[in-house]
Amino acid sequence: MGEKKARRHDIDNLRNLTILLLFPVHTFMIWNDFGSRFYIWVEENKILSTLIVLVNPWFMPVLFVLAGMSARYALEKRTVKEFIIQRVHKLLIPFIGGMILLVPFQTFYARKFFYQYAGSLTEHWKYFFTHLTDFSGYDGAFTPGHLWFILFLFLISLLSLVIFHFLPYERLSAEVERMPILVVFFLFIPVWLMYYLGNFGGFSIGKNLALYLIGYYVLSNDGVMEKIEKNITWMILLCMFGTIALAVLYYNFSYYGDLWINFIGWNAIMVLLFFGKKFLNRKTFFTVYFNQASYPIYILHQSILVALAYYVVGMCDDLFAQAFSVCIGSFVLTMLAYYLIKAVPVIRRLIGMR
């Protein structure tokens, strides 16, 4: 086993910032024009939908990349058994707890909003676990909701241990370090192809497994990151112009091509990792605080946001006031819930808090 490295604070900070980005993204989903509803959906708004499109190619994929990078460092100081136990406590238990306590809560409000459901939360809780439709939950039926990420990450973490056993990092590290930068750049192609493996309504185990493995084997490699740094100028320019083109194509023609999205997303991930390592690889108050808070925030945020949106859109007609109130209000209420839950040991464990 190699020498242990200092903790990568850039990984922590990028993860924390990405999770905080979920508040505006899920707020804007209330006005999405993607052809699919949200738990609370008012009307189509092209501007807000385009703002989602600007970050959508990378903001969830980068979490799987960061998880893969973190797994490499975690397995340097933990045995496989310790890693599995940690994954159960960090991912599986919060997933089960969230499915029982939180996700039915947001589908309850979706059912009230779309179908004028007037029954009790208890009656809806029974309905949630006994009705299966398209897994979206927008009709009140069963869905993993936003906890799909936690379930996928748990399954991918366990599956990857088998791969790591037969292909340990040390066996491949020298070959990975010799990879030309163009090979690294074109890794978006296998990521794109893996999208069609284990795809459930647009949520792909295959694609996210590929991102996790690339994070573990490739982007945690210092030699690869040095090559990215040497080529960062053209990557930044490509990322900027590609993102602008994406926004223009979507806003004017509703174009959202699958291969194009994977290309833009992968390029953006490499640029983000560069900026993270250059500017965010330090321990600050933000790092310490949100290393503890970001995961509970992820678990709690959407149920609170949906409930708040139900009341806000019913009381206010101004779009800006609605979006601002839901985004900022859900953040404040989520932080308040986080503080309250910290004092309750049983619930702390249910949302993955140490």
Coordinates of C-alpha atoms in Angstrom, one line a residue:
M1 CA 0.0 0.0 0.0
G2 CA 1.4 3.4 -1.0
E3 CA 2.2 6.4 1.1
K4 CA -0.9 8.1 2.4
K5 CA -1.6 11.5 0.9
A6 CA -2.9 14.6 2.6
R7 CA -6.7 15.1 2.3
R8 CA -7.8 16.6 -1.0
H9 CA -9.8 19.6 0.2
D10 CA -10.5 20.5 -3.4
I11 CA -12.6 17.3 -3.7
D12 CA -14.5 18.3 -0.6
N13 CA -15.1 21.9 -1.7
L14 CA -16.2 20.9 -5.2
R15 CA -18.6 18.4 -3.8
N16 CA -20.0 20.9 -1.3
L17 CA -20.5 23.6 -3.9
T18 CA -22.2 21.3 -6.3
I19 CA -24.7 20.1 -3.7
L20 CA -25.5 23.7 -2.8
L21 CA -26.2 24.3 -6.5
L22 CA -29.1 21.9 -6.2
F23 CA -31.2 24.6 -4.6
P24 CA -31.4 26.9 -7.7
V25 CA -31.5 23.9 -10.1
H26 CA -34.5 22.2 -8.4
T27 CA -36.2 25.6 -7.9
F28 CA -36.0 26.3 -11.6
M29 CA -37.4 22.8 -12.3
I30 CA -40.8 24.2 -11.2
W31 CA -40.8 26.0 -14.6
N32 CA -38.9 23.5 -16.8
D33 CA -39.9 23.0 -20.4
F34 CA -38.3 19.6 -20.8
G35 CA -41.6 17.9 -21.4
S36 CA -41.6 16.3 -18.0
R37 CA -43.2 17.7 -14.8
F38 CA -41.7 18.3 -11.4
Y39 CA -43.4 17.6 -8.1
I40 CA -44.6 21.2 -8.3
W41 CA -44.8 22.5 -11.9
V42 CA -46.3 25.8 -12.8
E43 CA -45.6 26.6 -16.4
E44 CA -42.8 26.5 -19.0
N45 CA -40.1 29.2 -18.9
K46 CA -37.4 29.0 -21.5
I47 CA -34.9 31.2 -19.6
L48 CA -35.0 29.2 -16.4
S49 CA -34.9 26.0 -18.3
T50 CA -31.8 27.2 -20.2
L51 CA -30.1 28.1 -16.9
I52 CA -30.6 24.4 -15.9
V53 CA -29.2 23.3 -19.2
L54 CA -26.0 25.3 -18.6
V55 CA -25.1 23.1 -15.6
N56 CA -27.0 19.9 -16.2
P57 CA -24.3 18.2 -18.3
W58 CA -21.8 18.1 -15.4
F59 CA -23.3 18.9 -12.0
M60 CA -24.5 15.4 -11.1
P61 CA -21.8 13.5 -13.1
V62 CA -19.1 15.4 -11.3
L63 CA -20.4 14.0 -8.0
F64 CA -19.8 10.5 -9.2
V65 CA -16.3 11.4 -10.5
L66 CA -15.5 13.0 -7.1
A67 CA -16.9 9.9 -5.3
G68 CA -14.5 7.7 -7.4
M69 CA -11.6 9.9 -6.6
S70 CA -12.5 9.8 -2.9
A71 CA -12.8 6.0 -3.0
R72 CA -9.2 5.7 -4.1
Y73 CA -8.0 7.7 -1.1
A74 CA -10.4 6.0 1.3
L75 CA -9.2 2.6 0.3
E76 CA -5.6 3.7 1.1
K77 CA -6.5 3.9 4.8
R78 CA -9.4 1.5 5.1
T79 CA -9.8 -2.2 4.6
V80 CA -12.4 -3.4 2.2
K81 CA -14.6 -4.5 5.1
E82 CA -14.3 -1.1 6.8
F83 CA -15.1 0.6 3.5
I84 CA -18.3 -1.6 3.0
I85 CA -19.4 -0.9 6.6
Q86 CA -18.8 2.8 6.0
R87 CA -20.9 2.7 2.8
V88 CA -23.7 1.0 4.6
H89 CA -23.9 3.6 7.3
K90 CA -23.3 6.5 4.9
L91 CA -25.5 5.5 2.0
L92 CA -27.8 2.5 2.6
I93 CA -29.2 3.5 5.9
P94 CA -29.9 7.1 4.9
F95 CA -31.5 5.8 1.7
I96 CA -33.9 3.6 3.6
G97 CA -34.6 6.3 6.1
G98 CA -35.2 8.9 3.4
M99 CA -37.5 6.5 1.5
I100 CA -39.6 6.1 4.6
L101 CA -39.7 9.6 6.0
L102 CA -38.9 12.1 3.2
V103 CA -39.7 11.0 -0.3
P104 CA -43.4 10.2 0.5
F105 CA -43.6 13.7 1.9
Q106 CA -42.8 15.4 -1.4
T107 CA -45.0 13.1 -3.5
F108 CA -47.8 14.0 -1.0
Y109 CA -47.5 17.6 -2.2
A110 CA -47.2 16.6 -5.8
R111 CA -50.5 14.7 -5.5
K112 CA -52.1 17.6 -3.8
F113 CA -50.9 20.0 -6.5
F114 CA -51.8 18.0 -9.6
Y115 CA -54.7 15.9 -8.4
Q116 CA -56.2 18.0 -5.5
Y117 CA -55.6 15.2 -3.1
A118 CA -57.4 16.1 0.2
G119 CA -56.5 13.0 2.3
S120 CA -54.1 12.7 5.2
L121 CA -50.3 12.2 5.0
T122 CA -50.7 8.9 6.7
E123 CA -53.2 7.7 4.0
H124 CA -50.8 9.0 1.3
W125 CA -47.9 7.2 2.9
K126 CA -49.7 3.9 2.4
Y127 CA -50.6 4.8 -1.2
F128 CA -47.0 5.7 -1.9
F129 CA -45.8 2.2 -1.0
T130 CA -48.6 0.3 -2.7
H131 CA -48.7 2.1 -6.1
L132 CA -46.1 1.8 -8.8
T133 CA -46.3 3.8 -12.1
D134 CA -43.4 5.4 -13.9
F135 CA -41.1 6.0 -10.9
S136 CA -41.3 9.8 -11.3
G137 CA -43.5 10.2 -8.2
Y138 CA -45.3 13.2 -9.7
D139 CA -48.5 11.3 -9.5
G140 CA -47.9 10.4 -5.8
A141 CA -46.9 6.8 -6.5
F142 CA -43.6 5.2 -5.5
T143 CA -40.3 6.8 -6.5
P144 CA -36.8 6.9 -5.1
G145 CA -37.0 10.7 -5.7
H146 CA -33.7 12.5 -5.4
L147 CA -32.3 9.6 -3.4
W148 CA -31.6 7.7 -6.6
F149 CA -28.1 9.3 -6.4
I150 CA -27.5 7.6 -3.0
L151 CA -28.9 4.2 -4.1
F152 CA -26.8 4.3 -7.3
L153 CA -23.7 5.4 -5.4
F154 CA -24.1 2.5 -2.9
L155 CA -24.5 -0.1 -5.7
I156 CA -21.6 1.3 -7.7
S157 CA -19.4 1.4 -4.6
L158 CA -19.9 -2.3 -4.0
L159 CA -19.7 -3.3 -7.6
S160 CA -16.5 -1.3 -8.0
L161 CA -14.8 -3.2 -5.2
V162 CA -14.9 -6.3 -7.3
I163 CA -13.3 -4.4 -10.2
F164 CA -10.7 -2.9 -7.9
H165 CA -9.8 -6.4 -6.6
F166 CA -9.0 -7.7 -10.1
L167 CA -7.6 -4.5 -11.5
P168 CA -5.9 -2.7 -8.5
Y169 CA -5.0 0.9 -9.0
E170 CA -1.3 0.2 -8.7
R171 CA -1.3 -2.2 -11.6
L172 CA -2.8 0.4 -14.0
S173 CA -1.3 3.7 -12.6
A174 CA 1.8 3.7 -14.8
E175 CA -0.2 3.1 -17.9
V176 CA -2.8 5.7 -17.0
E177 CA -0.1 8.2 -16.4
R178 CA 1.3 7.7 -19.9
M179 CA -2.1 8.3 -21.5
P180 CA -2.0 11.1 -24.0
I181 CA -4.2 14.1 -23.1
L182 CA -6.5 13.4 -26.2
V183 CA -7.2 9.9 -24.9
V184 CA -8.2 11.4 -21.5
F185 CA -10.3 14.0 -23.4
F186 CA -12.2 11.4 -25.4
L187 CA -13.1 9.4 -22.4
F188 CA -16.5 11.0 -22.7
I189 CA -17.2 8.5 -25.5
P190 CA -17.3 5.4 -23.2
V191 CA -19.2 7.4 -20.7
W192 CA -21.8 8.2 -23.3
L193 CA -22.0 4.6 -24.5
M194 CA -22.3 3.3 -20.9
Y195 CA -25.4 5.5 -20.6
Y196 CA -27.5 2.8 -22.3
L197 CA -26.5 0.2 -19.7
G198 CA -28.9 0.0 -16.7
N199 CA -30.8 3.1 -17.8
F200 CA -33.9 3.7 -15.7
G201 CA -35.9 6.7 -17.0
G202 CA -32.8 8.6 -17.8
F203 CA -30.9 7.7 -14.7
S204 CA -28.1 5.3 -15.8
I205 CA -26.1 3.0 -13.5
G206 CA -23.8 2.3 -16.4
K207 CA -22.8 5.9 -17.1
N208 CA -22.3 6.7 -13.5
L209 CA -20.3 3.6 -13.0
A210 CA -18.0 4.7 -15.8
L211 CA -17.7 8.2 -14.2
Y212 CA -16.9 6.6 -10.8
L213 CA -14.2 4.3 -12.3
I214 CA -12.6 7.1 -14.3
G215 CA -12.5 9.2 -11.2
Y216 CA -10.8 6.3 -9.3
Y217 CA -8.3 5.3 -12.0
V218 CA -7.7 8.3 -14.1
L219 CA -8.5 11.7 -12.5
S220 CA -7.0 10.8 -9.2
N221 CA -3.7 10.2 -11.0
D222 CA -1.3 13.2 -10.5
G223 CA 0.3 12.7 -13.9
V224 CA -3.1 13.0 -15.6
M225 CA -3.9 16.1 -13.7
E226 CA -0.6 17.6 -14.7
K227 CA -1.4 17.0 -18.4
I228 CA -4.8 18.6 -17.9
E229 CA -3.1 21.6 -16.4
K230 CA -0.7 21.9 -19.3
N231 CA -3.6 21.9 -21.8
I232 CA -6.1 23.8 -19.7
T233 CA -6.2 26.9 -21.9
W234 CA -7.8 25.2 -24.9
M235 CA -10.0 23.2 -22.6
I236 CA -11.3 26.4 -20.9
L237 CA -12.0 28.0 -24.3
L238 CA -13.7 24.9 -25.5
C239 CA -15.8 24.7 -22.4
M240 CA -16.8 28.3 -22.6
F241 CA -17.8 28.3 -26.3
G242 CA -19.4 24.8 -26.0
T243 CA -21.5 25.9 -23.1
I244 CA -22.6 29.1 -24.9
A245 CA -23.4 27.1 -28.0
L246 CA -25.4 24.6 -25.8
A247 CA -27.4 27.5 -24.3
V248 CA -28.1 29.1 -27.7
L249 CA -29.1 25.8 -29.3
Y250 CA -31.4 24.9 -26.5
Y251 CA -33.0 28.3 -26.1
N252 CA -33.7 28.7 -29.8
F253 CA -34.2 25.2 -31.0
S254 CA -34.7 23.1 -27.8
Y255 CA -31.7 21.0 -29.0
Y256 CA -30.2 18.8 -26.3
G257 CA -28.2 16.1 -28.1
D258 CA -27.0 13.2 -26.0
L259 CA -23.5 12.9 -27.3
W260 CA -23.1 16.6 -27.4
I261 CA -24.2 16.8 -23.7
N262 CA -21.6 14.2 -22.7
F263 CA -18.9 16.0 -24.6
I264 CA -19.7 19.3 -22.9
G265 CA -20.1 17.7 -19.5
W266 CA -16.8 15.8 -19.6
N267 CA -14.9 18.9 -20.7
A268 CA -16.5 20.9 -17.9
I269 CA -15.6 18.3 -15.3
M270 CA -11.9 18.5 -16.3
V271 CA -11.9 22.3 -16.1
L272 CA -13.7 22.2 -12.7
L273 CA -11.1 19.7 -11.4
F274 CA -8.3 22.0 -12.5
F275 CA -9.8 25.1 -10.9
G276 CA -10.6 23.1 -7.8
K277 CA -7.1 21.9 -7.4
K278 CA -5.7 25.3 -8.1
F279 CA -8.0 27.5 -6.0
L280 CA -10.0 25.2 -3.6
N281 CA -7.4 22.8 -2.3
R282 CA -7.4 24.4 1.2
K283 CA -9.2 23.9 4.4
T284 CA -11.5 26.8 5.4
F285 CA -14.5 27.3 7.6
F286 CA -16.6 26.5 4.6
T287 CA -14.8 23.2 4.1
V288 CA -15.1 22.1 7.7
Y289 CA -18.7 23.1 8.1
F290 CA -20.1 21.8 4.8
N291 CA -18.1 18.5 5.0
Q292 CA -20.5 17.7 7.8
A293 CA -23.6 19.5 6.5
S294 CA -23.6 18.9 2.7
Y295 CA -24.7 15.3 2.8
P296 CA -27.6 15.9 5.2
I297 CA -28.5 18.9 3.1
Y298 CA -28.7 16.8 0.0
I299 CA -31.0 14.3 1.7
L300 CA -33.3 16.9 3.2
H301 CA -33.4 19.7 0.6
Q302 CA -35.8 18.5 -2.0
S303 CA -38.7 17.5 0.3
I304 CA -38.5 20.8 2.0
L305 CA -38.2 22.7 -1.3
V306 CA -41.3 20.9 -2.8
A307 CA -43.4 21.6 0.3
L308 CA -42.4 25.2 0.4
A309 CA -43.0 25.6 -3.4
Y310 CA -46.6 24.2 -3.0
Y311 CA -47.5 27.1 -0.7
V312 CA -45.4 29.8 -2.4
V313 CA -46.9 29.4 -5.9
G314 CA -50.4 29.3 -4.4
M315 CA -49.9 32.6 -2.6
C316 CA -47.8 34.6 -5.1
D317 CA -48.1 35.2 -8.9
D318 CA -44.8 37.0 -9.6
L319 CA -42.3 34.7 -11.1
F320 CA -39.2 36.4 -9.6
A321 CA -40.7 36.5 -6.2
Q322 CA -41.7 32.8 -6.4
A323 CA -38.3 31.6 -7.6
F324 CA -36.4 33.7 -5.1
S325 CA -38.7 32.7 -2.2
V326 CA -38.5 29.0 -3.0
C327 CA -34.7 29.0 -3.6
I328 CA -33.6 31.0 -0.6
G329 CA -36.5 29.9 1.7
S330 CA -35.8 26.2 1.1
F331 CA -32.1 26.7 1.8
V332 CA -32.9 28.5 5.1
L333 CA -35.4 25.9 6.1
T334 CA -33.1 23.0 5.2
M335 CA -30.3 24.5 7.3
L336 CA -32.8 24.9 10.2
A337 CA -33.9 21.3 9.8
Y338 CA -30.2 20.3 9.8
Y339 CA -29.6 22.1 13.1
L340 CA -32.6 20.5 14.7
I341 CA -31.7 17.0 13.6
K342 CA -28.2 17.3 14.9
A343 CA -29.7 17.2 18.3
V344 CA -31.5 13.9 17.7
P345 CA -29.1 10.9 17.6
V346 CA -31.5 8.4 15.9
I347 CA -32.4 10.8 13.1
R348 CA -28.8 11.9 12.8
R349 CA -27.9 8.3 11.8
L350 CA -30.8 8.1 9.4
I351 CA -29.4 11.0 7.3
G352 CA -25.8 9.8 7.4
M353 CA -24.4 12.2 10.1
R354 CA -21.6 11.0 12.2

